[in-house]
Amino acid sequence: MATKMKKQYADFLEFVKTKHAGQPEFYQAVEEVVTTLIPCLEKNPIYLKEKILERIVEPDRVYIFRVPWQDDKGEYHVQRGYRVEFNNAIGPYKGGLRFHHTVNLSVLKFLGFEQIFKNSLTTLPMGGGKGGSDFDPRGKSDAEVMRFCQSFMNELHRWIGADIDVPAGDIGVGGREIGYMFGQFKKLTRSFEGVLTGKGLNWGGSLIRPEATGYGVVYFAEEMLKTKGTDFKGKTVAVSGFGNVAWGAVAKVNHLGGKVVTISGPDGFIYDKDGIKDKKWEYMLELRKSGKDIVEPYARKFKAEFHKGKRPWCVKADVCLPCATQNELGLADAKDIVKNKAMVVCEGANMPCTPEAIETIMAGKVLYAPGKASNAGGVACSGLEMSQNSMRLGWKAEEVDTRLHDIMKNIHKACLETAKKYGEPGNYMMGANIAGFEKVAKAMIDQGLV
Ligand code: NDP
Ligand code: 2IT
C-alpha cells in the first residue's frame, strides 16, 4: 500500500513538474509540501477523493500586466507586474508584493503557494496570494519609485479590495512603496479601506507591523530552544540579510539576552564578535536606506570583519536565522552548521534552505523550522492590522505584541502536536505542512467544487 501511495505521489509530482515546466522554485515548494503530506493523505482518503492536491497547486487566477514608468531623466521603461491569487478557501487572498529584478512567475507562485499554508497556521481568516514586479527600487529616487508604484496600482486596483485581496510588503516593498500604492488606490477607487497592510501609523497602519516578522521568528526560535530546556540568554546567533526581517530579528534576540554576530548582503557577510546592538543595530536601517545592496560599510564603520562573497553559516553559532532570500543556505552551509553543533535553524526568509540542506540539518539532529511556520508573524500582524481597520480602531503596541507572541507560540504548538500525531515527533516541517493544509482542505471540501 505504502509503495503504491508513493508511486501515486511520484506521478503527481511529475505531473506538476511537466504542467508548470520552467518554474523550479514553484516545483521545489510543491515537492516539499506534498512529500510531507503523505501520512495525512493516507489517513484521510477524502482529500484524495476530492482531488485537493490537484486543486490546491493550481492558482485560482494569475494577473500579469505591463507597468510603464518614466525615470528622472525622462527615459521610458517597461516592467512586468503580477498578482497570483492562489487560494481563498479560508479568507481573502493575502500576501506581500516583491519588487526585485529576480521576480518572475515561478518565484511568485512558490511564494503564493507557501502563503496558503502559512496564513492558515496563523489561525486568522486569510487566503494565500503574492505579487510583485521585476522593478528594483534600490538606487531609484523617491520620485521614480512613486511613479512606478502609481503605474503598478493603475492595473492592480481592479483586482484587490479589503474583502477580496489584501497585498502587503516583501523584499523591496516597505512603508514608502505601500504609501504610494495606497495613495493611488484611494485616488482611483474613491475609497479609503484596508486594502493594503504595512500602512503608515497615521493612516490605518498597525504598531509592531515593521518589527513583526523578525520578532515572530525569534519568538518561534525561543519555543524551539525551550524544548531543549534552554533560552536565548548567552546564545550566539547568526543572522543573514540586513533588511526588514533581519532588523526585527536582531532587535528581539538582543531583548532576550542573545548576541547576534553576523548580518549579510549580496556582497558578503559581517562578523562582529561584540554583537550587533544599539548604534550598530540602528545602523542597519541606514545601510538599507542607502539604496545599495551592500553590508561592507558596516565593517569599516565599526571595525568588524567583512568576508567578501561568503555566507555567515561557517560561523560557530547556537542559533541560525536565515532572513535574506530563497535558497541562500545550501548543502555545504548545512554541513558547517551540523559540524558546529548549532541547536536551531529557524527560517526568517521564505524557503531559504535548499532541500538538501534541510535533510542534512535534520539528519544532524539540529532543530529545523520552515519559514511558513516561523516567519508567519509578519502576515499574522497584517491580519491584526486588517482586524483593526475593520473595527476602525487601533490597538496599543503591547496588545499587538502580546497577540503576535501568542500566535507564534500556538503555531509552534500546532507544528509539534501535528508532527507527533502523524508519527514524526519533532519534525516541524511535516507538522507545519499538515496543520496548514488540513484547515484549507476541509474548507475546500465544505465549499464544494469551485
Ligand atoms: P527587504 O529587506 O527588502 O525589506 C523590505 C522592505 O522593508 C524595504 O523596502 C524597506 O522599506 C523595509 N525595511 C527594510 N529594512 C527595514 C527596517 N530595518 N525597518 C523597517 N523597515 C525596513 O526584505 P525583507 O526583509 O522584507 O525580506 C527578507 C525575506 O523575508 C524574504 O524571503 C521575504 O520573502 C521574507 N519575509 C518577509 C516578510 C515581511 O513581512 N517583510 C514576512 C515573511 C517573510 P522602507 O523603505 O520602509 O525602509
Ligand atoms: O512572506 C510573507 O509572509 C510576507 N511578505 C508578509 C505578507 C503580508 O501580507 O503581510
Coordinates of C-alpha atoms and ligand atoms in Angstrom, one line a residue:
M1 CA 0.0 0.0 0.0
A2 CA 2.7 2.4 1.1
T3 CA 4.7 1.7 -2.1
K4 CA 1.6 2.2 -4.2
M5 CA 0.9 5.5 -2.5
K6 CA 4.5 6.6 -3.0
K7 CA 4.2 5.9 -6.7
Q8 CA 1.0 7.9 -6.8
Y9 CA 2.8 10.9 -5.3
A10 CA 5.8 10.5 -7.6
D11 CA 3.4 10.5 -10.5
F12 CA 1.6 13.6 -9.2
L13 CA 4.9 15.4 -8.7
E14 CA 5.9 14.5 -12.2
F15 CA 2.6 15.9 -13.5
V16 CA 3.2 19.2 -11.6
K17 CA 6.8 19.4 -13.0
T18 CA 5.5 19.0 -16.6
K19 CA 2.5 21.2 -16.3
H20 CA 4.4 24.0 -14.6
A21 CA 7.6 23.5 -16.7
G22 CA 10.3 26.0 -16.2
Q23 CA 9.2 27.0 -12.7
P24 CA 11.8 25.4 -10.4
E25 CA 11.1 27.4 -7.3
F26 CA 7.4 26.6 -7.5
Y27 CA 8.1 22.9 -8.1
Q28 CA 10.5 23.0 -5.1
A29 CA 7.8 24.4 -2.8
V30 CA 5.2 21.9 -4.0
E31 CA 7.5 18.9 -3.7
E32 CA 8.3 19.7 -0.1
V33 CA 4.7 20.1 0.8
V34 CA 3.4 17.0 -1.0
T35 CA 6.2 14.8 0.3
T36 CA 5.4 15.6 3.9
L37 CA 1.6 15.4 3.5
I38 CA 1.7 11.7 2.6
P39 CA 0.9 10.3 6.1
C40 CA -2.0 12.7 6.4
L41 CA -3.3 11.8 2.9
E42 CA -3.0 8.1 3.7
K43 CA -5.0 8.5 6.9
N44 CA -7.7 10.7 5.2
P45 CA -8.5 9.4 1.8
I46 CA -11.3 12.0 1.4
Y47 CA -8.6 14.5 0.4
L48 CA -7.5 12.3 -2.5
K49 CA -11.1 11.6 -3.5
E50 CA -11.9 15.4 -3.5
K51 CA -8.7 15.9 -5.6
I52 CA -7.4 18.5 -3.1
L53 CA -3.8 18.2 -4.3
E54 CA -4.7 18.8 -7.9
R55 CA -6.9 21.8 -7.0
I56 CA -4.5 23.4 -4.5
V57 CA -1.5 23.5 -6.8
E58 CA -3.4 25.4 -9.4
P59 CA -3.8 29.2 -8.5
D60 CA -7.4 30.5 -8.6
R61 CA -6.1 33.1 -11.1
V62 CA -2.9 35.0 -12.1
Y63 CA -2.8 38.5 -13.4
I64 CA 0.2 39.6 -15.5
F65 CA 0.4 43.2 -16.8
R66 CA 2.6 45.8 -18.3
V67 CA 3.9 48.6 -16.0
P68 CA 5.4 51.5 -17.9
W69 CA 7.2 54.3 -15.9
Q70 CA 9.4 57.2 -16.6
D71 CA 12.8 57.8 -14.9
D72 CA 14.1 61.2 -13.7
K73 CA 15.9 61.8 -17.0
G74 CA 12.7 61.4 -18.9
E75 CA 13.5 58.0 -20.3
Y76 CA 10.7 55.4 -20.6
H77 CA 10.9 51.9 -19.0
V78 CA 8.6 48.9 -19.1
Q79 CA 8.4 46.4 -16.2
R80 CA 6.2 43.3 -15.7
G81 CA 3.6 43.3 -12.9
Y82 CA 2.0 40.2 -11.3
R83 CA -0.6 39.2 -8.8
V84 CA -1.1 35.5 -8.1
E85 CA -4.4 34.9 -6.3
F86 CA -3.8 31.3 -5.1
N87 CA -6.5 30.2 -2.8
N88 CA -9.3 31.9 -0.8
A89 CA -10.9 29.0 0.9
I90 CA -10.4 30.5 4.4
G91 CA -10.3 34.2 3.7
P92 CA -9.5 37.0 1.3
Y93 CA -6.2 36.5 -0.7
K94 CA -3.4 37.8 1.5
G95 CA 0.3 38.1 0.8
G96 CA 3.1 40.5 0.0
L97 CA 4.4 42.3 -3.1
R98 CA 8.0 41.8 -4.0
F99 CA 9.9 44.3 -6.1
H100 CA 13.2 42.8 -7.2
H101 CA 14.9 42.1 -10.5
T102 CA 14.7 38.4 -9.9
V103 CA 10.9 38.3 -9.7
N104 CA 9.2 36.0 -12.2
L105 CA 6.1 33.8 -12.2
S106 CA 7.9 30.8 -10.7
V107 CA 9.1 32.8 -7.7
L108 CA 5.7 34.4 -7.1
K109 CA 3.9 31.1 -7.5
F110 CA 6.2 29.5 -4.9
L111 CA 5.6 32.4 -2.5
G112 CA 1.8 32.4 -3.1
F113 CA 1.7 28.6 -2.6
E114 CA 3.6 28.8 0.7
Q115 CA 1.4 31.7 1.8
I116 CA -1.7 29.4 1.7
F117 CA -0.3 27.2 4.5
K118 CA 1.4 30.0 6.4
N119 CA -1.8 32.0 6.6
S120 CA -3.8 29.0 7.7
L121 CA -1.3 28.4 10.5
T122 CA -1.8 31.9 11.9
T123 CA -5.4 30.9 12.7
L124 CA -6.6 34.2 11.2
P125 CA -9.0 34.2 8.3
M126 CA -6.6 34.8 5.3
G127 CA -6.2 33.0 2.0
G128 CA -3.0 32.9 0.1
G129 CA -1.6 35.3 -2.6
K130 CA 1.5 37.0 -3.7
G131 CA 2.5 39.6 -6.3
G132 CA 5.2 42.0 -7.4
S133 CA 7.4 43.1 -10.3
D134 CA 10.9 42.8 -11.7
F135 CA 11.3 46.5 -10.9
D136 CA 14.1 47.2 -8.4
P137 CA 13.6 50.2 -6.1
R138 CA 17.3 50.0 -5.0
G139 CA 19.1 53.0 -6.3
K140 CA 16.0 54.7 -7.6
S141 CA 14.9 58.2 -6.5
D142 CA 11.7 58.7 -4.4
A143 CA 10.1 60.3 -7.5
E144 CA 10.9 57.3 -9.6
V145 CA 9.6 54.8 -7.0
M146 CA 6.4 56.9 -6.7
R147 CA 5.8 56.9 -10.5
F148 CA 6.4 53.2 -10.7
C149 CA 4.1 52.4 -7.7
Q150 CA 1.3 54.6 -9.2
S151 CA 1.6 52.9 -12.6
F152 CA 1.6 49.4 -10.9
M153 CA -1.5 50.3 -9.0
N154 CA -3.2 51.6 -12.2
E155 CA -3.6 47.9 -13.1
L156 CA -3.6 46.2 -9.7
H157 CA -6.5 48.2 -8.2
R158 CA -9.0 46.3 -10.4
W159 CA -8.5 43.1 -8.5
I160 CA -7.8 44.0 -4.9
G161 CA -10.0 45.1 -2.0
A162 CA -10.3 44.9 1.8
D163 CA -12.5 41.8 1.5
I164 CA -11.1 40.5 -1.8
D165 CA -7.3 40.6 -1.9
V166 CA -5.0 42.5 0.5
P167 CA -1.4 42.9 -0.6
A168 CA 1.5 44.0 1.7
G169 CA 5.3 44.3 1.6
D170 CA 8.0 41.8 0.9
I171 CA 11.6 42.3 -0.5
G172 CA 11.9 45.8 -1.9
V173 CA 8.4 46.9 -0.7
G174 CA 8.2 48.7 2.6
G175 CA 6.5 51.7 4.1
R176 CA 7.4 54.1 1.3
E177 CA 6.1 51.8 -1.5
I178 CA 2.9 50.9 0.4
G179 CA 2.2 54.6 0.9
Y180 CA 2.5 55.4 -2.8
M181 CA 0.4 52.4 -3.8
F182 CA -2.3 53.2 -1.2
G183 CA -2.5 56.8 -2.4
Q184 CA -3.1 55.7 -6.0
F185 CA -5.6 53.1 -5.0
K186 CA -7.5 55.7 -3.0
K187 CA -7.5 58.1 -5.9
L188 CA -8.6 55.6 -8.5
T189 CA -11.4 54.0 -6.4
R190 CA -12.5 56.9 -4.2
S191 CA -12.5 54.6 -1.2
F192 CA -10.5 54.6 2.0
E193 CA -10.3 51.0 3.0
G194 CA -7.8 48.4 4.5
V195 CA -6.8 47.3 1.1
L196 CA -3.1 47.1 1.9
T197 CA -1.2 46.3 5.1
G198 CA 2.0 47.7 6.4
K199 CA 0.4 51.2 6.1
G200 CA 1.7 54.2 7.9
L201 CA 0.5 54.7 11.5
N202 CA -1.4 57.9 10.7
W203 CA -3.5 56.3 8.0
G204 CA -4.6 52.8 9.2
G205 CA -1.3 51.0 9.9
S206 CA -0.7 48.8 12.9
L207 CA 2.0 49.3 15.6
I208 CA 4.6 46.5 15.5
R209 CA 4.0 45.6 11.9
P210 CA 7.5 46.6 10.8
E211 CA 9.1 44.5 13.6
A212 CA 6.6 41.7 13.4
T213 CA 8.2 39.2 11.1
G214 CA 11.6 39.4 12.9
Y215 CA 10.1 39.3 16.3
G216 CA 7.9 36.4 15.4
V217 CA 10.9 34.4 14.1
V218 CA 12.7 34.9 17.4
Y219 CA 9.6 34.1 19.4
F220 CA 9.3 30.8 17.5
A221 CA 13.1 30.0 17.9
E222 CA 12.6 30.7 21.7
E223 CA 9.9 28.0 21.8
M224 CA 12.3 25.6 20.0
L225 CA 15.0 26.3 22.5
K226 CA 12.6 25.7 25.3
T227 CA 12.1 22.1 24.0
K228 CA 15.8 21.7 24.7
G229 CA 15.4 23.2 28.2
T230 CA 17.1 26.5 27.4
D231 CA 16.6 30.0 26.1
F232 CA 18.4 32.9 24.2
K233 CA 20.4 34.1 27.2
G234 CA 24.1 34.0 26.4
K235 CA 23.4 32.3 23.0
T236 CA 25.4 33.3 19.9
V237 CA 23.2 33.9 16.9
A238 CA 24.0 34.0 13.1
V239 CA 21.6 36.1 11.0
S240 CA 21.7 36.5 7.3
G241 CA 20.2 39.5 5.3
F242 CA 20.1 43.1 6.5
G243 CA 16.5 44.1 5.6
N244 CA 13.2 44.3 7.4
V245 CA 13.1 40.8 8.7
A246 CA 16.8 40.7 9.8
W247 CA 16.4 44.0 11.6
G248 CA 13.4 42.8 13.7
A249 CA 15.1 39.5 14.5
V250 CA 18.3 41.2 15.7
A251 CA 16.3 43.5 17.9
K252 CA 14.4 40.7 19.6
V253 CA 17.5 38.5 20.1
N254 CA 19.1 41.4 21.9
H255 CA 15.9 41.9 24.1
L256 CA 16.1 38.2 25.0
G257 CA 19.8 38.3 26.0
G258 CA 21.4 36.7 23.0
K259 CA 24.2 38.0 20.9
V260 CA 23.9 38.4 17.1
V261 CA 27.4 38.2 15.5
T262 CA 26.5 38.3 11.7
I263 CA 24.4 40.0 9.1
S264 CA 24.9 39.7 5.4
G265 CA 24.2 41.1 1.9
P266 CA 24.8 40.0 -1.6
D267 CA 28.4 41.3 -1.3
G268 CA 29.3 39.1 1.7
F269 CA 28.9 38.9 5.5
I270 CA 29.9 40.9 8.6
Y271 CA 31.3 39.1 11.6
D272 CA 31.1 41.3 14.7
K273 CA 32.3 39.3 17.8
D274 CA 31.0 42.1 20.1
G275 CA 27.4 41.7 18.9
I276 CA 25.2 43.9 16.7
K277 CA 23.3 46.1 19.1
D278 CA 22.4 49.7 20.0
K279 CA 24.0 52.1 17.5
K280 CA 25.2 49.1 15.3
W281 CA 21.7 47.8 15.1
E282 CA 20.3 51.3 14.3
Y283 CA 23.0 51.5 11.5
M284 CA 21.2 48.5 9.8
L285 CA 18.4 51.0 8.9
E286 CA 21.0 53.4 7.3
L287 CA 22.5 50.6 5.3
R288 CA 19.1 49.7 4.0
K289 CA 18.2 53.3 3.2
S290 CA 21.5 53.8 1.3
G291 CA 19.8 52.1 -1.6
K292 CA 22.9 49.9 -2.2
D293 CA 22.8 46.2 -1.7
I294 CA 25.9 46.0 0.4
V295 CA 26.8 45.5 4.1
E296 CA 30.6 46.1 3.7
P297 CA 30.3 49.7 5.1
Y298 CA 29.4 48.3 8.5
A299 CA 32.8 46.7 8.7
R300 CA 34.6 49.9 8.0
K301 CA 32.5 51.9 10.4
F302 CA 32.6 49.6 13.4
K303 CA 35.9 47.8 12.7
A304 CA 34.3 44.4 12.3
E305 CA 35.3 41.6 9.9
F306 CA 33.9 41.6 6.4
H307 CA 34.0 38.3 4.5
K308 CA 33.6 39.1 0.8
G309 CA 31.4 36.8 -1.2
K310 CA 30.9 34.4 1.8
R311 CA 27.8 33.4 3.7
P312 CA 27.6 33.5 7.5
W313 CA 26.9 29.9 8.1
C314 CA 30.5 28.9 8.6
V315 CA 30.5 31.0 11.9
K316 CA 30.0 28.9 15.0
A317 CA 26.6 29.8 16.4
D318 CA 23.9 28.2 18.6
V319 CA 21.0 29.6 16.6
C320 CA 20.9 30.3 12.8
L321 CA 18.3 32.6 11.4
P322 CA 18.4 32.9 7.6
C323 CA 16.5 36.1 6.9
A324 CA 17.6 37.1 3.3
T325 CA 16.0 35.2 0.5
Q326 CA 15.2 31.8 -1.1
N327 CA 17.9 29.1 -1.5
E328 CA 20.5 31.1 0.4
L329 CA 21.6 28.2 2.6
G330 CA 22.8 25.1 0.7
L331 CA 24.3 21.7 1.4
A332 CA 27.9 22.9 2.3
D333 CA 26.4 25.5 4.7
A334 CA 24.2 22.9 6.3
K335 CA 27.3 20.7 6.9
D336 CA 29.0 23.6 8.6
I337 CA 26.0 24.1 10.8
V338 CA 25.9 20.5 11.9
K339 CA 29.7 20.4 12.4
N340 CA 29.4 23.5 14.6
K341 CA 26.7 21.8 16.7
A342 CA 24.1 24.5 16.3
M343 CA 20.9 23.8 18.2
V344 CA 18.4 25.5 16.0
V345 CA 17.9 26.7 12.4
C346 CA 14.8 28.9 12.2
E347 CA 13.8 30.4 8.8
G348 CA 13.0 34.1 8.7
A349 CA 13.1 34.2 4.9
N350 CA 10.8 32.2 2.6
M351 CA 12.4 28.9 1.6
P352 CA 16.0 30.0 2.4
C353 CA 17.2 26.4 2.9
T354 CA 17.6 24.1 -0.1
P355 CA 16.0 20.6 0.2
E356 CA 19.5 19.0 0.6
A357 CA 20.3 21.5 3.3
I358 CA 17.1 20.7 5.2
E359 CA 17.8 17.0 5.0
T360 CA 21.3 17.4 6.3
I361 CA 20.3 19.8 9.2
M362 CA 17.5 17.4 10.3
A363 CA 19.7 14.3 10.0
G364 CA 22.4 16.2 12.0
K365 CA 19.9 16.5 14.9
V366 CA 19.7 20.3 14.6
L367 CA 16.1 21.5 15.1
Y368 CA 14.8 23.0 11.9
A369 CA 11.7 25.3 11.5
P370 CA 10.3 26.1 8.0
G371 CA 9.6 29.7 7.1
K372 CA 5.9 29.1 6.6
A373 CA 5.6 28.5 10.4
S374 CA 8.5 30.6 11.8
N375 CA 8.1 33.7 9.7
A376 CA 4.3 33.8 9.9
G377 CA 4.5 36.7 12.4
G378 CA 4.6 39.2 9.6
V379 CA 1.4 38.2 7.9
A380 CA -0.2 37.5 11.3
C381 CA 0.4 41.1 12.2
S382 CA -1.0 42.1 8.9
G383 CA -4.1 40.1 9.8
L384 CA -4.3 42.1 13.1
E385 CA -4.0 45.3 11.0
M386 CA -7.0 44.1 9.0
S387 CA -9.0 43.5 12.2
Q388 CA -8.1 47.0 13.5
N389 CA -9.1 48.5 10.1
S390 CA -12.5 46.6 10.1
M391 CA -13.2 47.9 13.6
R392 CA -11.9 51.4 12.8
L393 CA -9.7 51.1 15.9
G394 CA -6.1 50.9 16.7
W395 CA -4.5 48.7 19.4
K396 CA -1.6 49.7 21.6
A397 CA 1.8 48.2 20.8
E398 CA 1.7 45.9 23.8
E399 CA -1.6 44.5 22.7
V400 CA -0.4 43.7 19.2
D401 CA 2.9 42.3 20.5
T402 CA 1.1 40.0 23.0
R403 CA -1.3 38.7 20.3
L404 CA 1.7 38.2 18.0
H405 CA 3.6 36.3 20.7
D406 CA 0.6 34.1 21.4
I407 CA 0.1 33.3 17.7
M408 CA 3.8 32.3 17.4
K409 CA 3.5 30.1 20.5
N410 CA 0.3 28.5 19.1
I411 CA 1.9 27.8 15.7
H412 CA 4.9 26.2 17.4
K413 CA 2.5 24.0 19.4
A414 CA 0.4 23.1 16.4
C415 CA 3.5 22.0 14.5
L416 CA 4.7 19.8 17.3
E417 CA 1.3 18.3 18.1
T418 CA 0.6 17.5 14.4
A419 CA 4.1 16.0 13.8
K420 CA 3.6 13.8 16.8
K421 CA 0.1 12.8 15.7
Y422 CA 1.4 11.7 12.4
G423 CA 4.3 9.7 13.8
E424 CA 7.3 12.1 13.4
P425 CA 7.7 13.9 16.7
G426 CA 10.0 17.0 16.3
N427 CA 9.5 17.3 12.6
Y428 CA 8.4 20.9 12.3
M429 CA 8.3 20.7 8.5
M430 CA 5.8 17.9 8.5
G431 CA 3.8 19.4 11.3
A432 CA 3.6 22.8 9.7
N433 CA 2.6 21.5 6.3
I434 CA -0.1 19.1 7.6
A435 CA -1.6 21.5 10.1
G436 CA -1.7 24.3 7.5
F437 CA -3.1 22.0 4.8
E438 CA -5.9 20.3 6.8
K439 CA -7.7 23.6 7.6
V440 CA -7.7 24.7 4.0
A441 CA -8.6 21.3 2.6
K442 CA -11.6 21.0 4.9
A443 CA -12.8 24.4 3.9
M444 CA -12.4 23.5 0.2
I445 CA -14.5 20.4 0.8
D446 CA -17.2 22.3 2.7
Q447 CA -17.4 24.9 -0.1
G448 CA -17.8 22.4 -3.0
L449 CA -16.1 22.2 -6.4
V450 CA -15.4 25.8 -7.2
Ligands
NDP1 P1 13.8 43.9 2.5 O1 15.0 44.0 3.2 O2 13.8 44.2 1.0 O3 12.8 44.8 3.2 C1 11.6 45.1 2.5 C2 11.2 46.5 2.9 O4 11.2 46.6 4.3 C3 12.2 47.6 2.4 O5 11.8 48.1 1.2 C4 12.2 48.6 3.5 O6 11.3 49.7 3.3 C5 11.6 47.9 4.6 N1 12.7 47.8 5.6 C6 13.9 47.4 5.3 N2 14.6 47.4 6.4 C7 13.8 47.9 7.4 C8 14.0 48.1 8.7 N3 15.1 47.8 9.2 N4 12.9 48.5 9.4 C9 11.8 48.8 8.8 N5 11.5 48.5 7.6 C10 12.5 48.1 6.8 O7 13.2 42.4 2.5 P2 12.6 41.6 3.8 O8 13.5 41.7 5.0 O9 11.2 42.0 3.9 O10 12.5 40.1 3.3 C11 13.5 39.1 3.5 C12 13.0 37.7 3.4 O11 11.9 37.5 4.4 C13 12.3 37.3 2.1 O12 12.5 36.0 1.8 C14 10.8 37.6 2.3 O13 10.0 36.9 1.4 C15 10.7 37.1 3.7 N6 9.6 37.5 4.5 C16 9.3 38.9 4.6 C17 8.2 39.3 5.4 C18 7.9 40.7 5.6 O14 6.9 41.0 6.3 N7 8.7 41.6 5.1 C19 7.3 38.3 6.0 C20 7.8 36.9 5.9 C21 8.8 36.6 5.2 P3 11.4 51.1 3.8 O15 11.7 52.0 2.6 O16 10.2 51.4 4.5 O17 12.6 51.2 4.8
2IT2 O1 6.0 36.4 3.1 C1 5.2 37.0 3.9 O2 4.5 36.4 4.7 C2 5.1 38.4 3.7 N1 5.8 39.0 2.9 C3 4.1 39.2 4.5 C4 2.7 39.2 3.8 C5 1.7 40.1 4.4 O3 0.6 40.1 3.8 O4 1.9 40.7 5.4

